[in-house]
PDB file of C-alpha atoms and ligand atoms in Angstrom:
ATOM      1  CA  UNK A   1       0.000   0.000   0.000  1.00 59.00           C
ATOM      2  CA  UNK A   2       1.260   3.372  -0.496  1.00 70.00           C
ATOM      3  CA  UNK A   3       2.586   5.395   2.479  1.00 85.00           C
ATOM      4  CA  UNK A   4       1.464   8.536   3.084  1.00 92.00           C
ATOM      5  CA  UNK A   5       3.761  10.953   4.329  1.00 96.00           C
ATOM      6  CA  UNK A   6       4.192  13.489   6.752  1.00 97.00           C
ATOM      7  CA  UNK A   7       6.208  16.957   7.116  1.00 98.00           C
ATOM      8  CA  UNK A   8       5.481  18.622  10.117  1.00 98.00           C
ATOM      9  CA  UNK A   9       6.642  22.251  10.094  1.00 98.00           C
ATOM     10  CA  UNK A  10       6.500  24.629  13.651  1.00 98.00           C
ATOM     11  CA  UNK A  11       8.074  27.292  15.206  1.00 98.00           C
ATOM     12  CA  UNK A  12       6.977  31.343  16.110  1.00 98.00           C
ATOM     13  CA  UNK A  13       4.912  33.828  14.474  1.00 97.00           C
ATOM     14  CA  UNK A  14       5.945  34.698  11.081  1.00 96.00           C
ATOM     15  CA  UNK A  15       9.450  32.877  10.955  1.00 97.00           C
ATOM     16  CA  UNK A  16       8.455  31.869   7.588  1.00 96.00           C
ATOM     17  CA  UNK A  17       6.501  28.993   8.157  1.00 97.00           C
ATOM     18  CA  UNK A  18       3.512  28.722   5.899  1.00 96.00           C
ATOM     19  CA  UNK A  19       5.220  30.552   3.085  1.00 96.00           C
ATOM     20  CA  UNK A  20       8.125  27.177   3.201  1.00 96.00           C
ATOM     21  CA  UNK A  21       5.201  24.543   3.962  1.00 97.00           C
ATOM     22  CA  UNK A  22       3.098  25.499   0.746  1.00 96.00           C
ATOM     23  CA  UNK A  23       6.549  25.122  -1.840  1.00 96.00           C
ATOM     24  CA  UNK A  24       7.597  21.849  -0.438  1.00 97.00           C
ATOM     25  CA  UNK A  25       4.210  20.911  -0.704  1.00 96.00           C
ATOM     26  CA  UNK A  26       3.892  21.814  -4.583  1.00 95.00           C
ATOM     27  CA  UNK A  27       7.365  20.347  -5.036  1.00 95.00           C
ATOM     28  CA  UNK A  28       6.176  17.281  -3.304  1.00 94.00           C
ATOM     29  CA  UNK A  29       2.976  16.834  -4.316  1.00 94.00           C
ATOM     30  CA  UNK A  30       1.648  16.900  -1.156  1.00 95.00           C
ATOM     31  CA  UNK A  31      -1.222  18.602   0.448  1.00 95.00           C
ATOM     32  CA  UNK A  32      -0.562  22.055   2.517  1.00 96.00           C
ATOM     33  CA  UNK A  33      -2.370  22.208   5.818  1.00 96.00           C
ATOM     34  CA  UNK A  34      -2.164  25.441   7.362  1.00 96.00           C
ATOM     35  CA  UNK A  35      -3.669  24.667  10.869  1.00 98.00           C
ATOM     36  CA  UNK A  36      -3.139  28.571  12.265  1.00 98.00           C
ATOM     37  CA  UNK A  37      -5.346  29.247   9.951  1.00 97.00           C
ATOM     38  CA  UNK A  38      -7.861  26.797  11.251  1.00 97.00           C
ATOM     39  CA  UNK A  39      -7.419  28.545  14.585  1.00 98.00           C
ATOM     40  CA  UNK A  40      -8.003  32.231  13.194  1.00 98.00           C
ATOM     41  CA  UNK A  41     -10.741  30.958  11.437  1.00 98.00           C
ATOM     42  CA  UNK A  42     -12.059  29.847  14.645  1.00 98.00           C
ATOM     43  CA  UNK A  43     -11.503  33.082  16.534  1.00 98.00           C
ATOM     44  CA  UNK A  44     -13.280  34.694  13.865  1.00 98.00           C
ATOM     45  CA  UNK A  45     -16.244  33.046  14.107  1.00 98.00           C
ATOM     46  CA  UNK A  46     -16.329  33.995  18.074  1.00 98.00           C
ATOM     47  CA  UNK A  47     -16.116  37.257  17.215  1.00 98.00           C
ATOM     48  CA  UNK A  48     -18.953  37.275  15.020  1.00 97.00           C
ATOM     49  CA  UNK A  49     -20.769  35.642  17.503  1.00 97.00           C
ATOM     50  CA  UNK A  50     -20.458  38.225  19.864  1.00 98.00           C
ATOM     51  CA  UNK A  51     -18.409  35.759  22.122  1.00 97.00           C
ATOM     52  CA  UNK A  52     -15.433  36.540  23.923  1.00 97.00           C
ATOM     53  CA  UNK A  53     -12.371  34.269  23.152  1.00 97.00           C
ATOM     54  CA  UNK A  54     -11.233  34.239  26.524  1.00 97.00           C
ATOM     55  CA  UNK A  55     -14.064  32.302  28.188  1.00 98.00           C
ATOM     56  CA  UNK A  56     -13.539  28.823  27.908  1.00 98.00           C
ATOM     57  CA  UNK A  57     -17.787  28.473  28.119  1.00 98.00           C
ATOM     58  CA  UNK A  58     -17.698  30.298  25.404  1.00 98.00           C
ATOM     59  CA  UNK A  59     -15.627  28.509  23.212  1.00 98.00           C
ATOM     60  CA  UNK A  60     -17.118  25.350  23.816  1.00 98.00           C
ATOM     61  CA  UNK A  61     -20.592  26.285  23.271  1.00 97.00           C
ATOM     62  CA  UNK A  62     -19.407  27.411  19.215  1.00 97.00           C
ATOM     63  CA  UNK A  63     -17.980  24.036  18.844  1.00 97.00           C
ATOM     64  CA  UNK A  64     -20.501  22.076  17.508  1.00 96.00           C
ATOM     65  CA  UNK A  65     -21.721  24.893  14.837  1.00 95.00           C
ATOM     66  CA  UNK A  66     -18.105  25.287  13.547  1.00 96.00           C
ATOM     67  CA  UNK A  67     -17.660  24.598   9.786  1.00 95.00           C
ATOM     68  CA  UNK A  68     -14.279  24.861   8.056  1.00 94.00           C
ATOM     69  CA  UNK A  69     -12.700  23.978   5.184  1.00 92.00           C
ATOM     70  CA  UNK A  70      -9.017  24.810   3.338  1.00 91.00           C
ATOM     71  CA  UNK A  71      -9.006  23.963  -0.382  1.00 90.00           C
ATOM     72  CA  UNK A  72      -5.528  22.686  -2.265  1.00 85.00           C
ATOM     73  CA  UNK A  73      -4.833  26.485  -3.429  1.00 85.00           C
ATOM     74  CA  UNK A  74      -4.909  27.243   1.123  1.00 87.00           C
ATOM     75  CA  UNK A  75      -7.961  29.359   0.894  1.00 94.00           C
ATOM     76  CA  UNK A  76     -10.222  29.247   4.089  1.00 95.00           C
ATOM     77  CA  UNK A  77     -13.872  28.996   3.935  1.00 97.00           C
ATOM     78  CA  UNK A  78     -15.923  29.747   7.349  1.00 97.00           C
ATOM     79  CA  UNK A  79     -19.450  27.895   7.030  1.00 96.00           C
ATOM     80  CA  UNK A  80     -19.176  27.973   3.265  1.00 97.00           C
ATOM     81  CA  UNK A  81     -17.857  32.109   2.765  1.00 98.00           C
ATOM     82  CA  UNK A  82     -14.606  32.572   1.600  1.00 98.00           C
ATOM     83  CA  UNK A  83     -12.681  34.431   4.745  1.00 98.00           C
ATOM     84  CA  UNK A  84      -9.241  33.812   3.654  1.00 96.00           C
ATOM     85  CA  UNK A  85      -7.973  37.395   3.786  1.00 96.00           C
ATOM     86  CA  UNK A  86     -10.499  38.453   6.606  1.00 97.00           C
ATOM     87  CA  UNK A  87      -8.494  35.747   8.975  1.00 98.00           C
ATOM     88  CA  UNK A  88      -5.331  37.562   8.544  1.00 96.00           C
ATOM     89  CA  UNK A  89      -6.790  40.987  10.139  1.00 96.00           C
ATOM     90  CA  UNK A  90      -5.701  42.227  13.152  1.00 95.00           C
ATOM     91  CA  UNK A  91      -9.050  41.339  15.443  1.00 97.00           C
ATOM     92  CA  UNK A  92      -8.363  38.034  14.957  1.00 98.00           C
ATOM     93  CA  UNK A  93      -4.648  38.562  15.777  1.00 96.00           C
ATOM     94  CA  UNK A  94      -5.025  39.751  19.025  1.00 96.00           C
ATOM     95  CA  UNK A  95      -7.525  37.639  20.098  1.00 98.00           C
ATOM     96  CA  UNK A  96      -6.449  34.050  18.164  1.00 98.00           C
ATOM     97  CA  UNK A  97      -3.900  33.284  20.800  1.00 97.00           C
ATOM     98  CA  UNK A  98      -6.679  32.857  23.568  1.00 97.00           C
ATOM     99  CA  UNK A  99      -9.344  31.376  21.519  1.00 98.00           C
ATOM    100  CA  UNK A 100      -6.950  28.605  20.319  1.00 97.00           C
ATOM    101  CA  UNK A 101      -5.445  27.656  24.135  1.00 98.00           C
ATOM    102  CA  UNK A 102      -8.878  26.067  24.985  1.00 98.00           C
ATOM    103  CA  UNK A 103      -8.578  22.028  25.533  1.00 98.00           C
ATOM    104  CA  UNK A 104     -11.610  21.230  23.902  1.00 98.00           C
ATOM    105  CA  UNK A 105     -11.290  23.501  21.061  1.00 98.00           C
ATOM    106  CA  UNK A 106      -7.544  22.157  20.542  1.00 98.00           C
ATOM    107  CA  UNK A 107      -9.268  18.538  20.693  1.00 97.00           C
ATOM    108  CA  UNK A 108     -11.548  19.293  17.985  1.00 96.00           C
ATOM    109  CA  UNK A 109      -8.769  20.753  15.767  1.00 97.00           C
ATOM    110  CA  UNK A 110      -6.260  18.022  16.326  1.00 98.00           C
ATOM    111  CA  UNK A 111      -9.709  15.386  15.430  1.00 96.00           C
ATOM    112  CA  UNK A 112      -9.918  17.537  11.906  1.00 94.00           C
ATOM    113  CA  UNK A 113      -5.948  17.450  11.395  1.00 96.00           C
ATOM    114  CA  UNK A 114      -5.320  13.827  11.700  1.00 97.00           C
ATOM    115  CA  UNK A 115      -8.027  13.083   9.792  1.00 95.00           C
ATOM    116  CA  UNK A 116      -6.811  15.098   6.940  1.00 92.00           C
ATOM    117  CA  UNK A 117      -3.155  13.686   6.976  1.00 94.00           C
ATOM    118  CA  UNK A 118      -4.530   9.942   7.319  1.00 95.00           C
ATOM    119  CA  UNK A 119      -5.765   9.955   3.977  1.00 93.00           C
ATOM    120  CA  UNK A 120      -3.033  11.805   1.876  1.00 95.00           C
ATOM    121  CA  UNK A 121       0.457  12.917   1.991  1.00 96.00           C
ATOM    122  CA  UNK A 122       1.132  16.825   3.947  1.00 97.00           C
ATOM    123  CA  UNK A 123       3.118  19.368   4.835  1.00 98.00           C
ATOM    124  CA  UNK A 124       1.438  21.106   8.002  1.00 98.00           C
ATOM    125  CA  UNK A 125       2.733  23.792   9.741  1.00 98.00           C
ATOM    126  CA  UNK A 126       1.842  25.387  13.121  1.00 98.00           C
ATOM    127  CA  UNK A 127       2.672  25.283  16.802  1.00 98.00           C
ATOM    128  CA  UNK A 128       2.543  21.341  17.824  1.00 98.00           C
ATOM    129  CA  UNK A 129       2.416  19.168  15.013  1.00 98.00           C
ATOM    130  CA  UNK A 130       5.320  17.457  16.195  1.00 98.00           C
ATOM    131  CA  UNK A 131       4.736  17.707  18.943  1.00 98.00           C
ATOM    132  CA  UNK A 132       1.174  16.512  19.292  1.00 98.00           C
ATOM    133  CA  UNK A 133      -0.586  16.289  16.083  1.00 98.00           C
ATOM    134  CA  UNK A 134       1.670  13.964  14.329  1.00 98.00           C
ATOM    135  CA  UNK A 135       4.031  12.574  16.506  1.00 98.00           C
ATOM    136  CA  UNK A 136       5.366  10.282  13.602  1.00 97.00           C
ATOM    137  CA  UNK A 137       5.773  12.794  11.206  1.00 98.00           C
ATOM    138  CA  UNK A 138       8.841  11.809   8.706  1.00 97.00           C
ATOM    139  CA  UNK A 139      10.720  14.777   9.341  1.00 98.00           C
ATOM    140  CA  UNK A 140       9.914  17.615  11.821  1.00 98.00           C
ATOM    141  CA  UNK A 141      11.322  20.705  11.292  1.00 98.00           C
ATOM    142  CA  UNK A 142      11.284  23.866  14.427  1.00 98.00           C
ATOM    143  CA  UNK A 143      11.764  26.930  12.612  1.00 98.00           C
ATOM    144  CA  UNK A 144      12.904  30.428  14.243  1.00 98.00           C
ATOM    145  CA  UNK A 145      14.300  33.571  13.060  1.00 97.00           C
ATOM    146  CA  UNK A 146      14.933  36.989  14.753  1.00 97.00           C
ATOM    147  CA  UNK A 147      11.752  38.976  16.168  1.00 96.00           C
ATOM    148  CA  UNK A 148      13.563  41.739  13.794  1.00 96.00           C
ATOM    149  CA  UNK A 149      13.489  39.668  11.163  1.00 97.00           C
ATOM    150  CA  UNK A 150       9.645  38.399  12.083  1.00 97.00           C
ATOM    151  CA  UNK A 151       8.491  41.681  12.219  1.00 98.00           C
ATOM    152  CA  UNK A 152       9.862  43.458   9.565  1.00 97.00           C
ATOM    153  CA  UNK A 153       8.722  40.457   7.042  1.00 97.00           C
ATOM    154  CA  UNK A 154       5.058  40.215   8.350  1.00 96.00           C
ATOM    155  CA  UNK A 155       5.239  44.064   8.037  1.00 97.00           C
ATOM    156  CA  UNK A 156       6.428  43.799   4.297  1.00 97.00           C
ATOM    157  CA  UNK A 157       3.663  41.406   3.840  1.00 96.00           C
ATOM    158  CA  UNK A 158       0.554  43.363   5.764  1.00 96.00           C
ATOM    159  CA  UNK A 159       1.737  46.481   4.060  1.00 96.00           C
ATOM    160  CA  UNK A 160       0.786  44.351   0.165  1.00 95.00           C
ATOM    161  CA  UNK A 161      -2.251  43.166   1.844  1.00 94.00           C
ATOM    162  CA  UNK A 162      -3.463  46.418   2.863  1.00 95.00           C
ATOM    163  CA  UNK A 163      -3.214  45.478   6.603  1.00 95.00           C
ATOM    164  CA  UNK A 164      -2.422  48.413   8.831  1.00 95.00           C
ATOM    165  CA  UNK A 165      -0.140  48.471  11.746  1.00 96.00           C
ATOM    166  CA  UNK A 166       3.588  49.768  12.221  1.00 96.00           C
ATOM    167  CA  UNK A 167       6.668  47.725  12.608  1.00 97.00           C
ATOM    168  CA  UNK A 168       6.871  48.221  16.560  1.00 97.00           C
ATOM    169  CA  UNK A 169       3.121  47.118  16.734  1.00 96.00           C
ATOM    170  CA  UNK A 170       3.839  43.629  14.777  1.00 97.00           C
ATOM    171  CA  UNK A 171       6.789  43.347  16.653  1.00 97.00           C
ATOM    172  CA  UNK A 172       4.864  43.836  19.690  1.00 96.00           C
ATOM    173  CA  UNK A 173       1.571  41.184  18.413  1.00 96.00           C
ATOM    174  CA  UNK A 174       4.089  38.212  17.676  1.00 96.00           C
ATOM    175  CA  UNK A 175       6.153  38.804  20.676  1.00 97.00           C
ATOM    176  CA  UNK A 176       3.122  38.697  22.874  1.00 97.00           C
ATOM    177  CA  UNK A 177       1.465  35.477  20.783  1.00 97.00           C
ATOM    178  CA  UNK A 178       5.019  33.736  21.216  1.00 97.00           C
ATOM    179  CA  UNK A 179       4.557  34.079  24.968  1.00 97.00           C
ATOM    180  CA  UNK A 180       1.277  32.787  25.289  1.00 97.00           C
ATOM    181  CA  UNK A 181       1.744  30.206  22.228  1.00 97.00           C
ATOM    182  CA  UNK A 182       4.385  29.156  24.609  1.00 97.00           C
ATOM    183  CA  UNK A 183       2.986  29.509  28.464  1.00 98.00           C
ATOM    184  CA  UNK A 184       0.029  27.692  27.518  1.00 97.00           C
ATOM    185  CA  UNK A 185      -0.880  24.545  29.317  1.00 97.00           C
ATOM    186  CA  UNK A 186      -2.151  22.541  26.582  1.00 97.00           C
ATOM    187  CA  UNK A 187       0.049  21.710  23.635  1.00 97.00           C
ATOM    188  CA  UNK A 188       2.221  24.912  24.118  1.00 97.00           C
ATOM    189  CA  UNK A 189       4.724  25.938  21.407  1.00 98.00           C
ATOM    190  CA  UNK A 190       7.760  23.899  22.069  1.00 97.00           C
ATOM    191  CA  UNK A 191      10.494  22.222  19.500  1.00 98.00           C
ATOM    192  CA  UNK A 192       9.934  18.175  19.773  1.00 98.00           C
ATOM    193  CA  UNK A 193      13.318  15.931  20.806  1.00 98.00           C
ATOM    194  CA  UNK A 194      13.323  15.007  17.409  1.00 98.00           C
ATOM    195  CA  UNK A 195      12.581  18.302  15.555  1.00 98.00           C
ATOM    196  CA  UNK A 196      15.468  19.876  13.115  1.00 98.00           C
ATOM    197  CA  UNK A 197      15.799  23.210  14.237  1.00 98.00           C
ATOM    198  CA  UNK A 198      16.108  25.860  11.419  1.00 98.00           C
ATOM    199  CA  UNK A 199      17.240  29.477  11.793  1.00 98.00           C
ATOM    200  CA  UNK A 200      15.738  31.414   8.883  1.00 96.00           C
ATOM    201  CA  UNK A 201      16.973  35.227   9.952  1.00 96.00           C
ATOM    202  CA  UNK A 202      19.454  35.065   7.096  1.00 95.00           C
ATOM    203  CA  UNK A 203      17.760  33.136   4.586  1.00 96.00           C
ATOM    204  CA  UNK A 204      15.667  33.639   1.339  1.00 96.00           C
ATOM    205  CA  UNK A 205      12.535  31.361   0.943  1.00 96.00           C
ATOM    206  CA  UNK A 206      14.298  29.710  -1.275  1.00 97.00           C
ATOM    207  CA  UNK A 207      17.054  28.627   0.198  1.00 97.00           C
ATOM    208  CA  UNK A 208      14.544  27.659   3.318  1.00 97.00           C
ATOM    209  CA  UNK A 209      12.425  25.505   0.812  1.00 97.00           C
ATOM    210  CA  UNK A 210      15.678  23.941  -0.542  1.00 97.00           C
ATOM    211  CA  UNK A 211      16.767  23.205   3.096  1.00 97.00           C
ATOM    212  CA  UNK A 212      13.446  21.384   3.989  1.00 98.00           C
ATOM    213  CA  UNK A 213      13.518  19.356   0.922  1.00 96.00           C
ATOM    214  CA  UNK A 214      16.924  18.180   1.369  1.00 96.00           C
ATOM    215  CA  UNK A 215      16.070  16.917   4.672  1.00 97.00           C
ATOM    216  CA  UNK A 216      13.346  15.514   4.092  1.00 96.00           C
ATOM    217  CA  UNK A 217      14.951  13.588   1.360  1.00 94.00           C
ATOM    218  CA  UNK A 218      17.569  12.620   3.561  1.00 94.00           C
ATOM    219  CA  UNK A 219      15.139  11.254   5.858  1.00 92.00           C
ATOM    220  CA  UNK A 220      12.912   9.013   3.718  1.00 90.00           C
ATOM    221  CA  UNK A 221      15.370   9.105   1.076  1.00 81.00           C
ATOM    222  CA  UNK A 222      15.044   5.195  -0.150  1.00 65.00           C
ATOM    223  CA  UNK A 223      11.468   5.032   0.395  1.00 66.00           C
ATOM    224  CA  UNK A 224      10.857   7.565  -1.909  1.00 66.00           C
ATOM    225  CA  UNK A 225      12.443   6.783  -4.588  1.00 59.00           C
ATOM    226  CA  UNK A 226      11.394   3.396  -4.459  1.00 52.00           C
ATOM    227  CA  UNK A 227       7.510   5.130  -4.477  1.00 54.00           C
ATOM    228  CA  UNK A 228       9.095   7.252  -7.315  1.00 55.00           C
ATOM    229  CA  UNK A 229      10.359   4.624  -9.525  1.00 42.00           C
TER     230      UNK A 229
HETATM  231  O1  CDP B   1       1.029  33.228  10.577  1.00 52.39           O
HETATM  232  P1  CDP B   1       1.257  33.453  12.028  1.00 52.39           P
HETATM  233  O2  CDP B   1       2.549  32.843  12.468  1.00 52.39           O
HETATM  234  O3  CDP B   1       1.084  34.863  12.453  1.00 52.39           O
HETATM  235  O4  CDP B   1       0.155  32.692  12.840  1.00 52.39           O
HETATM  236  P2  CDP B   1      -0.648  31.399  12.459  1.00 52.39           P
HETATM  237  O5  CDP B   1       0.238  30.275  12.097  1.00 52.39           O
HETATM  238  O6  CDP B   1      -1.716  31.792  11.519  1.00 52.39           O
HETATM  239  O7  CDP B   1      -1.280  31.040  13.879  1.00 52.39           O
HETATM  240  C1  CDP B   1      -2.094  31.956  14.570  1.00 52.39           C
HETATM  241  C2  CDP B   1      -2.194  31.528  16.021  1.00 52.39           C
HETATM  242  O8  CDP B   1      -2.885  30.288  16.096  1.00 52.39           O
HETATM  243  C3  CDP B   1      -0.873  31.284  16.746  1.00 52.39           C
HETATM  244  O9  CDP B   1      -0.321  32.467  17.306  1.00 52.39           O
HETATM  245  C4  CDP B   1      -1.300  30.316  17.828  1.00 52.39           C
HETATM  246  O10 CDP B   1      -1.875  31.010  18.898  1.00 52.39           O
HETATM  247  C5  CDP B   1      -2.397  29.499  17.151  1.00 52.39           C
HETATM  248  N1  CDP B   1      -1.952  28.200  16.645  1.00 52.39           N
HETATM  249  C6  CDP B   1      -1.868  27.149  17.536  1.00 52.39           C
HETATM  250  O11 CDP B   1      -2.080  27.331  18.730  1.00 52.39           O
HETATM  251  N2  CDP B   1      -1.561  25.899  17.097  1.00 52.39           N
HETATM  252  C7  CDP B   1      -1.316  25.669  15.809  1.00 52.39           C
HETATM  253  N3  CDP B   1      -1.048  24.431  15.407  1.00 52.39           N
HETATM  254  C8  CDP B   1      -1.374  26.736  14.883  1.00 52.39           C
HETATM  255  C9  CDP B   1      -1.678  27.998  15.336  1.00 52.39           C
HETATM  256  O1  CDP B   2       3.807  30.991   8.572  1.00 52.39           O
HETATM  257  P1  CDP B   2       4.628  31.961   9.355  1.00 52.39           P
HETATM  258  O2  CDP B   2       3.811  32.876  10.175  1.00 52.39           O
HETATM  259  O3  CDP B   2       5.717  31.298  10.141  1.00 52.39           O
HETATM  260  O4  CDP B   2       5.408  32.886   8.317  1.00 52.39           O
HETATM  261  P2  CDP B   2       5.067  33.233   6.802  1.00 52.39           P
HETATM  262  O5  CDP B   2       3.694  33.776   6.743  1.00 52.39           O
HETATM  263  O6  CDP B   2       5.416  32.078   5.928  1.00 52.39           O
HETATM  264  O7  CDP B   2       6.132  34.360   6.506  1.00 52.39           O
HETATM  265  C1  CDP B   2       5.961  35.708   6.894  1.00 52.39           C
HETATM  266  C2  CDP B   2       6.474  36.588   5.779  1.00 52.39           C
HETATM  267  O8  CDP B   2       7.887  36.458   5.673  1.00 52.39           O
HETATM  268  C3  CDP B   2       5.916  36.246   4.400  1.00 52.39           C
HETATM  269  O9  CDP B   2       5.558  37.440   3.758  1.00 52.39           O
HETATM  270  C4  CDP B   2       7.080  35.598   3.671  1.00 52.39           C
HETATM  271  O10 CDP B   2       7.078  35.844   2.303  1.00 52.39           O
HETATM  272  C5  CDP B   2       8.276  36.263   4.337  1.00 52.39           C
HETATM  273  N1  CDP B   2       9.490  35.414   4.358  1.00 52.39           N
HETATM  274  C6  CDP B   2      10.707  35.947   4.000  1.00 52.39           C
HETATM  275  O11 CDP B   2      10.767  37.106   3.622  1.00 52.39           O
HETATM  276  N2  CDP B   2      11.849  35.186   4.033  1.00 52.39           N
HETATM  277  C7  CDP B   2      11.791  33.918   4.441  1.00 52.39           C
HETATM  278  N3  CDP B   2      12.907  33.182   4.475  1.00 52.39           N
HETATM  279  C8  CDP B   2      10.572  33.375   4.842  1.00 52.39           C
HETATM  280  C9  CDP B   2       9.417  34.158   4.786  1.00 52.39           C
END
């Protein structure tokens, strides 16, 4: 039977994550699962329903009513309406942190995750796949970079999207998500014993996507090709 395979691809707020996950995923024919996004979508849909993320009652009563779904291109869709864009905004960035540290709503996420990577090949990216998600990922990758660098990408990148906020203030939202990402008591953001741990401060995407293949490929290296061939 054919295997399917798993990359598993976490680390901070805007290290580069997502941007690396979705080109090794093209190059490997794989699907991209952006779980964050899963999580802001989430959030999102508290704050439409007038709910505050913080309260754990809250959160648990949405549960059941939640409907998501990411297509191959990584577009979100919240109960059937495209909200890929809307996700990204800064409401949801200041609350997503909270909304997303609640057990049950973690439970549910993890339920929709693994179910996705049992029946094809991935590349998902976020704070505990390795950790938690998929434990026997093929290769596990813990990417960092700078806050500096962070911030002054995900600034580059909300300035094309028409997202407002200064440097400081990005700086500011993905220092503060790192700290709760990482204080939480479920799941908290942490590199897995068996993780590679990349530093991307100095690199282009390129040479991050290059870097992932390659170990990767050193990883499964004879099992693929024999899948290949
Ligand atoms: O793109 P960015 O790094 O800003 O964030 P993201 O990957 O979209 O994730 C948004 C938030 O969702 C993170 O700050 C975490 O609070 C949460 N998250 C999580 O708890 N677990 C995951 N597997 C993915 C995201
Ligand atoms: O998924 P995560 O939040 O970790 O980061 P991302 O959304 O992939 O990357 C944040 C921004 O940094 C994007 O605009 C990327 O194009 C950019 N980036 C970069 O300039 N150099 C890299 N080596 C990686 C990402």
């Amino acid at each position: 039977m054919k295997k399917n395979y798993a990359i598993a691809i976490d680390g901070p707020a805007a290290s580069g994550k997502s941007t690396a996950a979705k080109a090794v995923a093209k190059r490997l024919s794989f699907l991209y699962i952006d779980t964050g996004a899963m999580y802001r979508a989430f959030t999102l849909w508290m704050i439409e329903n007038g709910r505050d993320p913080r309260s754990e009652a809250d959160a648990v009563s949405l549960i059941p009513g939640f409907e998501m779904e990411e297509d191959k291109e990584g577009r979100v869709f919240l109960s059937g309406r495209d909200v890929t864009e809307r996700v990204r905004e800064n409401d949801v960035s200041r609350l997503v942190s909270y909304a997303c540290a609640h057990k049950a709503v973690r439970e549910r996420m993890v339920e929709i995750q693994r179910e996705m990577a049992s029946r094809q090949s991935v590349v998902m990216d976020g704070r505990d796949i390795g950790t938690v998600v998929l434990p026997q990922a093929d290769l596990k990758v813990f990417q960092v970079a700078s806050v500096e660098a962070r911030a002054r990408r995900r600034f580059l990148e909300n300035q094309k999207k028409g997202i407002p906020g200064t440097l400081e203030e990005i700086a500011e939202d993905i220092e503060r998500r790192d700290y709760i990402d990482s204080h939480r008591e479920h799941s908290p953001l942490m590199q897995a014993e068996d993780a590679v741990l990349l530093d991307t401060s100095e690199m282009t995407v390129a040479q991050e996507v290059d870097a992932i293949l390659k170990l990767f490929l050193e990883k499964v290296g004879e099992t693929w090709n024999d899948m290949e061939q």
